[in-house]
Amino acid sequence: MLASRLIDSGSLLRLGSLRQLIIGSFLVALIPLAALLWQSHTDLTRVSRMTIDETQQIAGIVSKVQQLESASVVLERALRQYQVLKNDVAERLVQNALIRFDERYAALCDAKVSVDGCESVNTVLAELKSFSAFTSEADLAPGLGRLRTALVDVHESVDDAIEARLTVQRQDVADMQAKQSWLSALLVSVSLALILLGSQLVINPVRKLKLIIRMLARQQGRLPPLSTRAPKELVGVEKDLHWLGERLAQLEHIRTALLRHAAHELKTPLASIKEGCALLTDGTVGALSESQQEVMSLLASSTSRLNTLIEKLLDYNLLLQQAQASFTRVDVEQMVSQCIEDYQLALQNHKLAVNIEASSISADAELLRRIFDNLLSNAVAHGALDKTIYIRVAVENDTALIDVANHGSKIPPEKISNLFEPFVRGDGARNDNVIGTGLGLSIVADCARIMHGEVNVIDVDYAEVCFRVVIPQQEDQ
């Protein structure tokens, strides 16, 4: 059980897998942030240590200054007592006060902080040490005054030194904050760059999968080669899509072959049936009764409709085999006139007029003729009777716009999405009472696709139904 769990966990985190890539990208993106945290902690520790040291030094200096001032007060009192008493006890008090003052002076002036006024204090102290030479308090007063002045200088010097150290400390903190700011910006930028890089390693294979799916859906030829630098899961999906593409190609080949053989094989017996029906109808093998002639009429009509279906299948089969278009300059008005001649009988029976506004365009003549044939046939079969069919061709921004519009019932929006799929027939009744093959609009869409264009249903103000074919213009070949 434990071994199977280890195997499962190893397969989940195997090298090159999607999980491995995501976790690895996340950890790599965290490295700059971890470095930033470590640097911030180091700087904060250094600031804290520096603050503690400076505070201790400043507090020590202030304490020494206070002790020196206190020792000066004791020394001054002892000297004044000696001038009054002039005995051994007073002399010992002065000696003790001098020793204590000298210790406080040495502790302050020997400190790391440079203190101005120590020389003056040392000079005055040397004078006061010969206190026994003073005869009166008046002789002592100038020395005590100079001592107080020297102590004031010492106090001011200590204040200046403390302020200088605080200024240096503030400058160090400001420099450290500036360093932290640009370091944070740099490391965050690096993290974002690493995150984008890691996401791009996943997005690129996904985009390729989307491209392959789009190519499969549109049958756009050979698929791109398999990826060599991608997570294993996505490479597996890509292999499955390549297999699916090969399978679809096989099915397409089978479908094309089936249509080709079925249409071809049906033509021969159909020709025999039509010939037999014609012989029976003409009375070549004997006269037919009225009921027999009615049956033969139905057989002839069904045979004609079956012939139309086979021709449509053959036309669709030929279209599937054409992969590229050959662009030439086409006189659209002449081509449309030829199409109208083919449908002249149907147009007269349905009392339909055709309004043409056309200009020459660059297109594949055979494919364009199929487009006009099928759109005009669709307009004749589904358009309103005793109305006008509009055919308008124009070129705008190096794009040919072909509009074929007719009056009649509008196409429901929910039907437009699959209207151009093969073998999809409209719901409305046909004017010729013939069951359609559902290939006409599909042939139009495939012809437009081969010429790098498309067909859509648009709304116009002069008709209820309008099909627009868009064909990008190219140089003549």
C-alpha positions as a printed Julia matrix, in Angstrom:
477×3 Matrix{Float64}:
   0.0    0.0     0.0
   2.77   2.43    0.91
   4.7    1.58   -2.25
   1.61   2.2    -4.4
   1.11   5.58   -2.73
   4.72   6.52   -3.39
   4.33   5.51   -7.03
   1.14   7.55   -7.34
   2.75  10.6    -5.76
   5.78  10.23   -8.03
   3.53  10.1   -11.08
   1.74  13.24   -9.95
   5.02  15.13   -9.55
   6.95  13.61  -12.42
   9.37  15.81  -14.31
   7.7   17.89  -17.01
   4.16  17.33  -15.77
   1.69  20.17  -15.5
   1.61  19.88  -11.71
   5.42  19.94  -11.58
   5.5   23.03  -13.8
   2.95  24.92  -11.71
   4.59  24.06   -8.38
   8.08  24.77   -9.74
   6.99  28.11  -11.21
   5.37  29.04   -7.91
   8.5   28.18   -5.93
  10.79  30.02   -8.35
   8.54  33.08   -8.17
   8.79  32.97   -4.36
  12.62  33.08   -4.37
  12.87  36.88   -4.89
  10.21  37.45   -2.24
  12.08  35.2     0.18
  15.27  37.15   -0.56
  13.39  40.38    0.12
  12.1   39.07    3.45
  15.59  37.93    4.45
  17.12  41.28    3.52
  14.35  43.15    5.37
  14.89  41.01    8.47
  18.67  41.61    8.28
  18.23  45.37    7.95
  15.66  45.47   10.73
  18.0   43.52   13.02
  20.86  45.89   12.2
  18.68  48.95   12.85
  17.49  47.51   16.14
  21.05  46.71   17.23
  22.29  50.15   16.17
  19.41  51.85   18.01
  20.12  49.91   21.18
  23.85  50.68   21.01
  23.3   54.37   20.34
  20.72  54.63   23.11
  23.05  52.96   25.58
  25.96  55.23   24.6
  23.85  58.39   24.79
  22.4   57.34   28.13
  25.93  56.58   29.43
  27.27  59.97   28.29
  24.35  61.83   29.83
  24.85  59.9    33.08
  28.58  60.74   33.09
  27.82  64.44   32.51
  25.35  64.43   35.41
  27.85  62.65   37.63
  30.56  65.17   36.67
  28.25  68.08   37.48
  27.34  66.49   40.8
  31.04  65.95   41.57
  31.74  69.62   40.72
  29.06  70.73   43.2
  30.6   68.55   45.92
  34.09  69.84   45.06
  32.98  73.46   45.19
  31.27  72.95   48.56
  34.35  71.19   50.0
  36.69  73.97   48.8
  34.51  76.65   50.35
  34.36  74.7    53.64
  38.14  74.38   53.62
  38.57  78.14   53.19
  36.4   78.63   56.25
  37.66  75.83   58.52
  41.23  75.2    57.28
  41.63  71.94   59.22
  42.61  68.38   58.38
  39.03  67.11   58.09
  38.14  69.78   55.56
  41.37  69.07   53.7
  40.52  65.33   53.44
  37.05  66.22   52.16
  38.61  68.39   49.46
  41.06  65.62   48.55
  38.21  63.09   48.26
  36.13  65.52   46.22
  39.07  66.13   43.88
  39.64  62.38   43.42
  35.94  61.78   42.72
  35.77  64.71   40.29
  38.94  63.5    38.56
  37.41  60.02   38.11
  34.17  61.46   36.67
  36.18  63.76   34.4
  38.33  60.89   33.12
  35.27  58.69   32.56
  33.62  61.39   30.44
  36.57  62.74   28.49
  38.01  59.28   27.75
  34.71  58.12   26.21
  34.3   57.4    22.48
  32.43  60.64   21.96
  34.68  63.62   21.32
  33.87  66.26   24.0
  35.09  69.86   23.73
  36.08  71.68   26.95
  37.93  68.78   28.57
  41.25  70.7    28.29
  39.75  73.7    30.09
  38.39  71.47   32.84
  41.78  69.78   33.14
  43.54  73.17   33.44
  41.12  74.45   36.09
  41.37  71.14   37.95
  45.14  71.46   38.07
  44.78  74.92   39.64
  42.23  73.71   42.18
  44.45  70.85   43.27
  46.75  73.49   44.91
  43.78  74.69   47.0
  45.96  75.1    50.06
  47.7   78.03   48.39
  44.52  80.1    48.36
  44.42  82.49   51.3
  40.79  83.52   51.06
  37.52  82.66   49.37
  38.03  85.63   47.07
  41.14  83.92   45.63
  39.08  80.75   45.11
  36.12  82.38   43.31
  37.82  82.95   39.89
  38.87  79.28   39.66
  35.39  78.05   40.56
  33.93  80.4    37.95
  36.24  79.06   35.28
  35.28  75.51   36.35
  31.59  76.22   35.94
  32.24  77.81   32.53
  34.28  74.81   31.43
  31.52  72.47   32.62
  28.93  74.45   30.61
  31.15  74.05   27.53
  31.39  70.32   28.25
  27.6   70.08   28.58
  27.0   71.92   25.32
  29.63  69.81   23.56
  27.91  66.65   24.78
  24.55  67.94   23.53
  26.06  68.69   20.11
  27.68  65.27   19.98
  24.39  63.56   20.85
  22.55  65.58   18.19
  25.21  64.66   15.6
  24.91  60.97   16.43
  21.1   61.18   16.16
  21.44  62.89   12.79
  23.76  60.16   11.56
  21.36  57.54   12.85
  18.4   59.17   11.1
  20.39  59.34    7.87
  21.3   55.66    8.16
  17.64  54.76    8.68
  16.61  56.92    5.69
  19.26  55.27    3.5
  18.1   51.86    4.65
  14.46  52.72    3.85
  15.46  53.92    0.37
  17.42  50.72   -0.16
  14.45  48.67    0.96
  12.17  50.59   -1.42
  14.17  50.04   -4.59
  15.07  46.51   -3.53
  11.38  45.74   -2.97
  10.48  47.2    -6.36
  13.25  45.21   -8.04
  12.44  41.88   -6.41
   8.68  42.27   -6.87
   9.31  43.03  -10.56
  11.47  39.93  -10.83
   8.74  37.87   -9.14
   6.12  39.21  -11.54
   8.4   38.46  -14.49
   8.9   34.91  -13.25
   5.15  34.5   -12.73
   4.47  35.71  -16.27
   7.16  33.39  -17.61
   5.7   30.41  -15.75
   2.17  31.23  -16.93
   3.44  31.63  -20.49
   4.88  28.1   -20.34
   1.33  26.88  -19.74
  -0.49  29.36  -22.0
   1.59  28.61  -25.12
   0.69  24.87  -25.25
  -2.95  25.71  -24.5
  -2.99  28.23  -27.35
  -1.54  25.58  -29.63
  -4.29  23.18  -28.55
  -6.9   25.83  -29.37
  -5.26  26.34  -32.78
  -5.35  22.61  -33.47
  -9.02  22.39  -32.44
  -9.84  25.36  -34.68
  -7.96  23.77  -37.59
  -9.82  20.5   -37.04
 -13.15  22.29  -36.98
 -12.39  24.24  -40.17
 -10.44  21.47  -41.89
  -7.51  23.79  -42.58
  -5.04  21.19  -43.72
  -1.98  19.72  -42.03
  -1.73  20.16  -38.26
   1.39  21.7   -36.66
   4.04  19.24  -35.38
   3.88  17.87  -31.85
   5.35  20.04  -29.11
   8.64  18.98  -27.54
   8.71  21.49  -24.67
   5.37  21.29  -22.94
   3.83  19.57  -19.89
   3.23  15.9   -20.43
  -0.53  16.2   -19.87
  -0.86  18.83  -22.61
   1.42  16.85  -24.93
  -0.9   13.87  -24.38
  -3.94  15.98  -25.29
  -2.1   17.24  -28.37
  -1.33  13.64  -29.44
  -5.01  12.76  -28.99
  -5.99  15.74  -31.16
  -3.53  14.64  -33.85
  -5.04  11.16  -33.71
  -8.5   12.71  -33.94
  -7.37  14.77  -36.94
  -6.13  11.62  -38.69
  -9.38   9.87  -37.87
 -11.44  12.77  -39.22
  -9.33  12.78  -42.37
 -10.02   9.06  -42.81
 -13.74   9.59  -42.27
 -13.73  12.49  -44.71
 -11.99  10.34  -47.28
 -14.51   7.57  -46.72
 -17.39  10.03  -47.04
 -15.99  11.49  -50.24
 -15.43   8.04  -51.71
 -18.93   6.96  -50.69
 -20.51   9.99  -52.34
 -18.42   9.52  -55.46
 -19.15   5.81  -55.87
 -22.79   6.08  -54.83
 -23.51   8.94  -57.22
 -21.64   7.24  -60.05
 -23.24   3.85  -59.53
 -26.72   5.4   -59.33
 -26.32   7.17  -62.67
 -26.26   3.93  -64.7
 -29.48   2.29  -63.42
 -31.14   5.69  -63.38
 -30.34   6.17  -67.06
 -31.89   2.74  -67.79
 -34.99   3.64  -65.8
 -35.35   6.97  -67.61
 -34.92   5.25  -70.99
 -37.5    2.63  -70.08
 -39.95   5.26  -68.9
 -39.46   7.2   -72.12
 -40.13   4.09  -74.25
 -43.26   3.21  -72.33
 -44.53   6.8   -72.41
 -43.95   7.09  -76.19
 -45.92   3.86  -76.76
 -43.0    2.16  -78.43
 -43.83  -1.19  -76.79
 -47.56  -0.72  -76.95
 -50.29   1.74  -76.16
 -50.89   2.6   -72.48
 -54.18   3.14  -70.78
 -54.98   6.4   -69.03
 -54.17   4.98  -65.58
 -50.9    3.53  -66.89
 -49.92   6.87  -68.38
 -50.6    8.53  -64.99
 -48.31   6.0   -63.29
 -45.64   6.6   -65.93
 -45.9   10.34  -65.36
 -45.27   9.82  -61.66
 -42.32   7.55  -62.49
 -40.87  10.16  -64.86
 -41.23  12.91  -62.24
 -39.57  10.79  -59.56
 -36.79   9.84  -61.96
 -36.17  13.49  -62.78
 -36.03  14.4   -59.1
 -33.63  11.52  -58.4
 -31.43  12.72  -61.25
 -31.33  16.19  -59.67
 -30.3   14.7   -56.33
 -27.5   12.69  -57.94
 -26.21  15.75  -59.8
 -26.17  17.68  -56.52
 -24.21  14.92  -54.86
 -21.72  14.86  -57.7
 -21.38  18.64  -57.55
 -20.8   18.53  -53.79
 -18.28  15.71  -54.22
 -16.3   17.7   -56.79
 -16.36  20.71  -54.51
 -14.92  18.7   -51.63
 -11.98  17.68  -53.8
 -11.09  21.27  -54.75
  -8.56  22.66  -52.24
  -7.5   25.96  -53.82
  -9.1   28.73  -55.81
  -7.71  30.25  -59.01
  -8.5   33.97  -59.02
  -9.25  35.68  -62.33
 -11.2   38.76  -63.4
 -14.87  37.79  -63.71
 -17.6   39.76  -65.51
 -20.31  39.21  -62.9
 -23.15  40.71  -64.95
 -22.5   38.32  -67.83
 -22.24  35.35  -65.45
 -25.51  36.26  -63.72
 -27.23  36.65  -67.1
 -26.16  33.1   -68.0
 -27.56  31.82  -64.71
 -30.87  33.61  -65.37
 -31.11  31.93  -68.78
 -30.82  28.52  -67.09
 -33.65  29.42  -64.7
 -35.72  31.38  -67.23
 -38.57  28.86  -67.32
 -38.89  28.75  -63.52
 -38.73  32.55  -63.32
 -41.53  32.87  -65.87
 -43.71  30.29  -64.14
 -43.34  32.06  -60.78
 -43.58  35.54  -62.34
 -40.25  36.57  -60.8
 -38.12  39.46  -61.98
 -34.38  39.81  -61.39
 -32.75  43.16  -60.58
 -28.99  43.16  -61.23
 -26.41  45.69  -60.0
 -22.99  44.16  -60.56
 -19.37  45.04  -61.25
 -16.36  42.93  -62.16
 -14.55  41.22  -59.3
 -11.58  38.91  -58.79
 -12.71  35.36  -57.98
 -12.62  31.73  -59.06
 -15.04  31.64  -61.99
 -16.2   28.05  -61.41
 -16.77  28.54  -57.69
 -18.49  31.89  -58.24
 -20.82  30.31  -60.81
 -21.77  27.64  -58.27
 -22.51  30.35  -55.72
 -24.85  32.2   -58.09
 -26.52  28.96  -59.27
 -27.34  27.8   -55.74
 -28.37  31.19  -54.36
 -30.57  31.92  -57.37
 -32.07  28.41  -57.15
 -32.75  28.97  -53.46
 -34.41  32.34  -54.17
 -36.61  30.83  -56.9
 -37.6   27.86  -54.72
 -38.3   29.74  -51.47
 -39.04  33.34  -52.54
 -42.48  34.94  -52.74
 -44.25  34.68  -56.09
 -44.72  37.64  -58.41
 -41.85  39.56  -56.73
 -38.3   40.65  -57.54
 -34.99  38.92  -56.83
 -32.13  41.33  -56.19
 -28.53  40.54  -57.11
 -26.02  43.2   -56.11
 -22.24  42.91  -56.34
 -19.87  45.64  -55.16
 -16.24  46.0   -54.01
 -15.46  47.8   -50.74
 -12.04  47.98  -49.08
 -10.55  45.24  -51.32
 -13.48  42.95  -50.49
 -16.21  41.79  -52.85
 -19.74  41.87  -51.38
 -22.24  39.64  -53.17
 -25.87  40.07  -52.05
 -28.72  37.85  -53.3
 -32.03  38.92  -51.76
 -35.66  37.92  -52.25
 -39.06  38.59  -50.73
 -40.73  36.02  -48.54
 -40.72  34.73  -44.97
 -37.77  35.82  -42.83
 -35.41  33.13  -41.63
 -35.72  32.61  -37.83
 -32.5   33.62  -36.01
 -32.22  30.21  -34.32
 -32.1   28.53  -37.76
 -29.24  30.64  -39.13
 -26.49  28.96  -37.06
 -26.79  25.59  -38.87
 -28.33  26.84  -42.11
 -25.11  26.27  -44.05
 -24.49  22.73  -42.82
 -24.71  19.87  -45.37
 -28.11  18.14  -45.76
 -29.97  20.8   -43.73
 -33.22  21.82  -45.45
 -35.41  24.8   -44.73
 -38.76  24.41  -43.0
 -40.75  26.53  -45.49
 -42.66  25.1   -48.44
 -40.93  25.19  -51.83
 -42.56  26.81  -54.85
 -41.72  23.81  -57.05
 -42.99  21.16  -54.58
 -39.66  19.31  -54.88
 -37.91  17.93  -51.8
 -34.49  19.6   -51.69
 -31.18  17.91  -50.94
 -30.06  20.4   -48.29
 -26.75  20.87  -50.08
 -27.29  24.18  -51.89
 -26.34  26.6   -49.1
 -23.61  24.21  -47.9
 -22.06  24.36  -51.38
 -22.24  28.17  -51.24
 -20.45  28.19  -47.87
 -17.75  25.78  -49.06
 -17.17  27.77  -52.26
 -16.77  30.95  -50.24
 -14.44  29.2   -47.8
 -12.19  27.94  -50.6
 -11.89  31.57  -51.79
 -11.0   32.61  -48.19
 -14.42  34.21  -47.71
 -17.67  33.5   -45.91
 -21.44  33.68  -46.31
 -23.96  35.13  -43.84
 -27.59  36.11  -43.6
 -27.96  39.9   -43.26
 -30.85  42.35  -42.88
 -31.61  44.76  -45.72
 -34.41  47.29  -46.15
 -35.49  46.2   -49.64
 -36.14  42.47  -49.03
 -36.98  40.05  -46.23
 -34.19  37.54  -46.95
 -30.65  38.39  -48.05
 -27.57  36.18  -48.32
 -24.23  38.03  -48.41
 -21.06  36.34  -49.68
 -17.81  38.11  -48.74
 -14.74  37.35  -50.88
 -11.36  39.06  -50.25
  -9.92  40.42  -53.48
  -6.62  39.01  -54.72
  -4.39  39.49  -57.72
  -5.35  37.56  -60.8
  -3.46  34.3   -61.27
